[in-house]
Amino acid sequence: MADLFVLLEAAWRAPSAQGKCLAVDALIPVYLTLCQDQPLAEAMYPAPDCASVGRPARPVCVPPESLPFRKAVDKDGRAALLHAIAHIEFNAINLALDAAWRFQALGPAFVRDWIGVAIEEAYHYRLIAERMAQLGIAYGDLPAHDGLWRIAEQTADAVLARMALVPRLMEARGLDALPPIFRSFQGIGDKATLRVLSIIARDEVRHVALGDAWFRRLCEAQSLPVAETYQRLIVTYDVPRPRPPFNEAARRAAGFEASELTALVGR
């Protein structure tokens, strides 16, 4: 296990999307070892400031409100929508790696879970990048926004907030976005993209569920109420609240309770 955090750092710092995916591949044997309940090394290997994370020079990041609304009505619209998804998946790789490294004190099960997520996010990125290439576009060709990673920076010293605001808020919002995205690609008969999105949709429910499970575990350890703590953290960190319409089936599968969904709809 001595190489675990060396490999994690290499993946976290890799600046290109292709290089990051290859570095994540190198983590797979370590992940399989962790799945056999091997302990972590006792010596802590602290993560650096979030600003040091490896990212390419492009895409250029702009405020979210500067990005045009994307709809898959033509080839350019499809390409733009897929580029936005690729950006989310690239950031999701970094977020999962960062959680595994930064919050390693929670133990091997936590580290294993988030390395596993990073492996799947790298797979998703590659699927989207391949589909984009078929449409004549590459990651970085269009602008994007940096909202996800800003939340990582805000929660670098607070794992409870990280679990609440990344998987349980931002990634759950991705579950809500999936039905209209599916309808857009169904409307133009883009079966190739729909196959990719189906894989991503399946896996993202599990990723949100992992974040939900760890959030609940951390709340329980501190005798905190789950729903109230979630809402308090949203206010404390001044991030956009969840807004309907919700993908209630996906959220329930990811661990949200019916009472919490009802409360969210009513806000």
CSV table of C-alpha atoms in Angstrom, one decimal:
chain,number,residue,atom,x,y,z
A,1,MET,CA,0.0,0.0,0.0
A,2,ALA,CA,3.0,2.3,0.1
A,3,ASP,CA,2.4,3.4,-3.5
A,4,LEU,CA,-1.2,4.3,-3.0
A,5,PHE,CA,-0.8,8.0,-2.3
A,6,VAL,CA,2.1,8.4,-4.7
A,7,LEU,CA,-0.3,7.1,-7.5
A,8,LEU,CA,-3.1,9.2,-6.1
A,9,GLU,CA,-1.0,12.3,-6.3
A,10,ALA,CA,0.2,11.5,-9.8
A,11,ALA,CA,-3.5,11.2,-11.0
A,12,TRP,CA,-4.6,14.3,-9.1
A,13,ARG,CA,-1.8,16.4,-10.5
A,14,ALA,CA,-2.0,15.1,-14.1
A,15,PRO,CA,-2.8,18.2,-16.2
A,16,SER,CA,-4.3,16.6,-19.3
A,17,ALA,CA,-7.5,14.7,-19.5
A,18,GLN,CA,-5.8,11.8,-21.3
A,19,GLY,CA,-2.9,11.7,-18.8
A,20,LYS,CA,-5.3,11.9,-15.9
A,21,CYS,CA,-7.3,8.9,-17.2
A,22,LEU,CA,-4.1,6.9,-17.7
A,23,ALA,CA,-2.9,7.8,-14.2
A,24,VAL,CA,-6.3,6.6,-12.8
A,25,ASP,CA,-5.8,3.3,-14.7
A,26,ALA,CA,-2.6,2.9,-12.7
A,27,LEU,CA,-4.7,3.0,-9.5
A,28,ILE,CA,-6.8,0.0,-10.4
A,29,PRO,CA,-4.5,-2.7,-8.9
A,30,VAL,CA,-4.4,-0.6,-5.7
A,31,TYR,CA,-8.1,-0.3,-5.7
A,32,LEU,CA,-8.5,-4.1,-6.1
A,33,THR,CA,-6.1,-4.6,-3.1
A,34,LEU,CA,-8.3,-2.2,-1.0
A,35,CYS,CA,-11.3,-4.2,-2.0
A,36,GLN,CA,-9.7,-7.1,-0.1
A,37,ASP,CA,-9.9,-4.9,3.1
A,38,GLN,CA,-6.1,-4.2,3.3
A,39,PRO,CA,-5.3,-1.5,5.8
A,40,LEU,CA,-3.8,1.8,4.8
A,41,ALA,CA,-0.2,2.7,5.8
A,42,GLU,CA,-0.2,4.4,9.2
A,43,ALA,CA,1.7,7.5,8.0
A,44,MET,CA,-0.5,10.2,6.7
A,45,TYR,CA,0.2,11.7,3.3
A,46,PRO,CA,-1.4,15.1,3.3
A,47,ALA,CA,-3.1,16.5,0.2
A,48,PRO,CA,-2.0,20.0,-1.0
A,49,ASP,CA,-4.1,23.0,-1.6
A,50,CYS,CA,-6.9,22.4,-4.0
A,51,ALA,CA,-5.6,25.1,-6.3
A,52,SER,CA,-2.7,22.8,-7.2
A,53,VAL,CA,-4.9,20.2,-8.9
A,54,GLY,CA,-3.9,19.2,-12.4
A,55,ARG,CA,-6.1,20.7,-15.1
A,56,PRO,CA,-5.5,21.6,-18.8
A,57,ALA,CA,-5.2,25.2,-19.9
A,58,ARG,CA,-8.4,24.7,-21.8
A,59,PRO,CA,-11.4,24.9,-21.5
A,60,VAL,CA,-11.5,28.5,-20.5
A,61,CYS,CA,-13.7,28.9,-17.4
A,62,VAL,CA,-16.3,31.6,-17.4
A,63,PRO,CA,-19.2,32.4,-15.0
A,64,PRO,CA,-22.1,29.9,-15.4
A,65,GLU,CA,-24.4,32.7,-16.5
A,66,SER,CA,-22.1,33.4,-19.5
A,67,LEU,CA,-22.7,30.0,-21.0
A,68,PRO,CA,-25.5,29.6,-23.5
A,69,PHE,CA,-28.4,27.2,-23.0
A,70,ARG,CA,-27.6,24.0,-24.8
A,71,LYS,CA,-30.1,21.8,-26.6
A,72,ALA,CA,-29.3,18.9,-28.9
A,73,VAL,CA,-31.3,20.2,-31.9
A,74,ASP,CA,-28.4,20.1,-34.3
A,75,LYS,CA,-24.8,18.9,-34.5
A,76,ASP,CA,-23.4,22.0,-32.9
A,77,GLY,CA,-26.0,21.7,-30.1
A,78,ARG,CA,-25.1,18.1,-29.5
A,79,ALA,CA,-21.4,18.8,-29.4
A,80,ALA,CA,-21.9,21.7,-26.9
A,81,LEU,CA,-24.0,19.6,-24.6
A,82,LEU,CA,-21.5,16.7,-24.7
A,83,HIS,CA,-18.7,19.1,-24.1
A,84,ALA,CA,-20.5,20.3,-20.9
A,85,ILE,CA,-20.9,16.7,-19.8
A,86,ALA,CA,-17.2,16.0,-20.5
A,87,HIS,CA,-16.3,18.9,-18.3
A,88,ILE,CA,-18.4,17.6,-15.5
A,89,GLU,CA,-16.9,14.1,-15.8
A,90,PHE,CA,-13.3,15.5,-15.9
A,91,ASN,CA,-14.0,17.5,-12.7
A,92,ALA,CA,-15.7,14.4,-11.2
A,93,ILE,CA,-12.4,12.5,-11.6
A,94,ASN,CA,-10.6,15.2,-9.7
A,95,LEU,CA,-13.3,15.4,-7.0
A,96,ALA,CA,-13.2,11.7,-6.4
A,97,LEU,CA,-9.4,11.6,-6.2
A,98,ASP,CA,-9.4,14.6,-4.0
A,99,ALA,CA,-11.8,13.1,-1.5
A,100,ALA,CA,-9.9,9.8,-1.3
A,101,TRP,CA,-6.6,11.7,-0.7
A,102,ARG,CA,-7.7,14.6,1.4
A,103,PHE,CA,-10.0,12.7,3.8
A,104,GLN,CA,-8.0,9.5,4.0
A,105,ALA,CA,-8.3,9.7,7.9
A,106,LEU,CA,-11.8,8.2,7.4
A,107,GLY,CA,-10.0,4.9,6.6
A,108,PRO,CA,-9.6,2.3,3.8
A,109,ALA,CA,-13.3,1.9,3.1
A,110,PHE,CA,-13.7,5.6,2.3
A,111,VAL,CA,-10.5,5.7,0.2
A,112,ARG,CA,-11.6,2.6,-1.6
A,113,ASP,CA,-15.1,4.0,-2.4
A,114,TRP,CA,-13.8,7.2,-3.9
A,115,ILE,CA,-11.0,5.6,-5.9
A,116,GLY,CA,-13.7,3.4,-7.3
A,117,VAL,CA,-15.7,6.5,-8.2
A,118,ALA,CA,-12.6,8.0,-9.9
A,119,ILE,CA,-12.1,4.9,-12.0
A,120,GLU,CA,-15.7,5.0,-13.2
A,121,GLU,CA,-15.6,8.8,-13.9
A,122,ALA,CA,-12.5,8.3,-16.0
A,123,TYR,CA,-14.4,5.6,-18.0
A,124,HIS,CA,-17.3,8.1,-18.4
A,125,TYR,CA,-15.0,10.8,-19.6
A,126,ARG,CA,-13.5,8.5,-22.2
A,127,LEU,CA,-16.9,7.5,-23.5
A,128,ILE,CA,-18.0,11.1,-23.9
A,129,ALA,CA,-14.7,12.1,-25.4
A,130,GLU,CA,-15.0,9.4,-28.0
A,131,ARG,CA,-18.5,10.4,-28.9
A,132,MET,CA,-17.4,14.1,-29.1
A,133,ALA,CA,-14.6,13.1,-31.5
A,134,GLN,CA,-17.2,11.5,-33.8
A,135,LEU,CA,-18.9,14.9,-33.9
A,136,GLY,CA,-15.7,16.8,-34.6
A,137,ILE,CA,-15.1,18.4,-31.2
A,138,ALA,CA,-12.5,17.9,-28.4
A,139,TYR,CA,-12.6,18.7,-24.7
A,140,GLY,CA,-11.4,22.3,-24.3
A,141,ASP,CA,-12.8,23.6,-27.6
A,142,LEU,CA,-15.6,25.4,-25.8
A,143,PRO,CA,-15.8,27.4,-22.6
A,144,ALA,CA,-17.0,25.9,-19.4
A,145,HIS,CA,-17.6,26.9,-15.8
A,146,ASP,CA,-15.8,26.1,-12.6
A,147,GLY,CA,-18.6,25.7,-10.1
A,148,LEU,CA,-17.9,22.1,-9.1
A,149,TRP,CA,-14.2,22.7,-8.2
A,150,ARG,CA,-15.0,25.9,-6.4
A,151,ILE,CA,-17.1,23.9,-4.0
A,152,ALA,CA,-14.1,21.5,-3.6
A,153,GLU,CA,-12.0,24.4,-2.6
A,154,GLN,CA,-14.6,25.7,-0.1
A,155,THR,CA,-14.9,22.3,1.6
A,156,ALA,CA,-11.2,21.3,1.6
A,157,ASP,CA,-11.2,21.2,5.4
A,158,ALA,CA,-14.7,19.8,6.0
A,159,VAL,CA,-15.6,16.3,4.8
A,160,LEU,CA,-19.2,16.5,6.1
A,161,ALA,CA,-19.8,19.6,3.9
A,162,ARG,CA,-17.9,17.9,1.0
A,163,MET,CA,-20.2,14.9,1.1
A,164,ALA,CA,-23.3,17.1,1.4
A,165,LEU,CA,-22.4,19.6,-1.3
A,166,VAL,CA,-20.6,17.5,-4.0
A,167,PRO,CA,-22.3,14.1,-4.3
A,168,ARG,CA,-25.5,15.0,-2.5
A,169,LEU,CA,-26.1,18.4,-4.0
A,170,MET,CA,-24.2,19.0,-7.2
A,171,GLU,CA,-24.1,15.4,-8.5
A,172,ALA,CA,-27.7,14.8,-7.5
A,173,ARG,CA,-28.6,17.8,-9.6
A,174,GLY,CA,-27.0,15.9,-12.4
A,175,LEU,CA,-29.5,13.1,-11.9
A,176,ASP,CA,-32.3,15.7,-12.2
A,177,ALA,CA,-30.8,16.9,-15.5
A,178,LEU,CA,-30.7,13.5,-17.1
A,179,PRO,CA,-34.4,13.0,-18.2
A,180,PRO,CA,-34.5,16.2,-20.3
A,181,ILE,CA,-31.1,15.4,-21.8
A,182,PHE,CA,-32.3,11.9,-22.7
A,183,ARG,CA,-35.4,13.4,-24.3
A,184,SER,CA,-33.2,15.7,-26.4
A,185,PHE,CA,-31.1,12.9,-27.8
A,186,GLN,CA,-34.1,10.6,-28.2
A,187,GLY,CA,-35.9,13.4,-30.2
A,188,ILE,CA,-33.1,13.3,-32.8
A,189,GLY,CA,-32.6,9.6,-32.7
A,190,ASP,CA,-29.0,9.7,-31.5
A,191,LYS,CA,-28.7,6.1,-30.3
A,192,ALA,CA,-24.9,6.2,-29.9
A,193,THR,CA,-25.1,9.1,-27.4
A,194,LEU,CA,-28.0,7.5,-25.6
A,195,ARG,CA,-26.0,4.3,-25.0
A,196,VAL,CA,-23.2,6.4,-23.4
A,197,LEU,CA,-25.7,8.4,-21.3
A,198,SER,CA,-27.4,5.2,-20.1
A,199,ILE,CA,-24.1,4.0,-18.7
A,200,ILE,CA,-23.4,7.3,-17.0
A,201,ALA,CA,-26.9,7.5,-15.6
A,202,ARG,CA,-26.6,4.0,-14.0
A,203,ASP,CA,-23.2,4.8,-12.4
A,204,GLU,CA,-24.1,8.3,-11.2
A,205,VAL,CA,-26.9,7.0,-9.1
A,206,ARG,CA,-24.4,4.8,-7.3
A,207,HIS,CA,-22.0,7.7,-6.9
A,208,VAL,CA,-24.6,9.9,-5.3
A,209,ALA,CA,-25.6,6.9,-3.1
A,210,LEU,CA,-22.1,6.6,-1.9
A,211,GLY,CA,-22.0,10.3,-1.0
A,212,ASP,CA,-25.3,10.0,0.7
A,213,ALA,CA,-24.2,7.0,2.8
A,214,TRP,CA,-21.0,8.7,3.9
A,215,PHE,CA,-22.9,11.9,4.7
A,216,ARG,CA,-25.4,9.9,6.9
A,217,ARG,CA,-22.6,8.1,8.6
A,218,LEU,CA,-20.8,11.3,9.4
A,219,CYS,CA,-24.0,12.9,10.7
A,220,GLU,CA,-24.7,9.9,12.9
A,221,ALA,CA,-21.2,10.0,14.3
A,222,GLN,CA,-21.8,13.6,15.3
A,223,SER,CA,-25.5,13.1,16.4
A,224,LEU,CA,-26.6,15.5,13.7
A,225,PRO,CA,-30.1,15.3,11.9
A,226,VAL,CA,-29.5,14.5,8.2
A,227,ALA,CA,-32.1,16.6,6.4
A,228,GLU,CA,-31.6,19.7,8.7
A,229,THR,CA,-27.8,19.4,8.5
A,230,TYR,CA,-28.0,19.2,4.7
A,231,GLN,CA,-30.1,22.4,4.5
A,232,ARG,CA,-27.8,24.2,7.0
A,233,LEU,CA,-24.7,23.4,5.0
A,234,ILE,CA,-26.3,24.7,1.8
A,235,VAL,CA,-27.0,28.0,3.6
A,236,THR,CA,-23.6,28.2,5.3
A,237,TYR,CA,-21.7,27.7,2.1
A,238,ASP,CA,-24.1,29.9,0.1
A,239,VAL,CA,-24.6,27.4,-2.8
A,240,PRO,CA,-27.7,27.2,-5.0
A,241,ARG,CA,-30.5,25.2,-3.4
A,242,PRO,CA,-31.9,22.1,-5.0
A,243,ARG,CA,-34.8,23.1,-7.2
A,244,PRO,CA,-37.5,21.0,-8.9
A,245,PRO,CA,-38.3,19.2,-11.1
A,246,PHE,CA,-36.4,16.4,-9.4
A,247,ASN,CA,-35.6,13.0,-10.8
A,248,GLU,CA,-37.4,11.4,-7.8
A,249,ALA,CA,-36.8,7.8,-8.9
A,250,ALA,CA,-33.1,8.3,-9.2
A,251,ARG,CA,-32.8,10.3,-6.0
A,252,ARG,CA,-34.7,7.7,-4.1
A,253,ALA,CA,-32.4,5.0,-5.5
A,254,ALA,CA,-29.5,7.1,-4.4
A,255,GLY,CA,-30.7,7.3,-0.8
A,256,PHE,CA,-32.9,10.4,-0.5
A,257,GLU,CA,-35.9,9.6,1.7
A,258,ALA,CA,-39.4,10.5,0.5
A,259,SER,CA,-39.9,12.9,3.4
A,260,GLU,CA,-36.8,14.9,2.4
A,261,LEU,CA,-37.8,15.0,-1.3
A,262,THR,CA,-41.2,16.3,-0.3
A,263,ALA,CA,-39.6,19.0,1.8
A,264,LEU,CA,-37.3,19.9,-1.0
A,265,VAL,CA,-40.2,20.2,-3.5
A,266,GLY,CA,-42.0,22.5,-1.0
A,267,ARG,CA,-39.2,25.0,-0.6
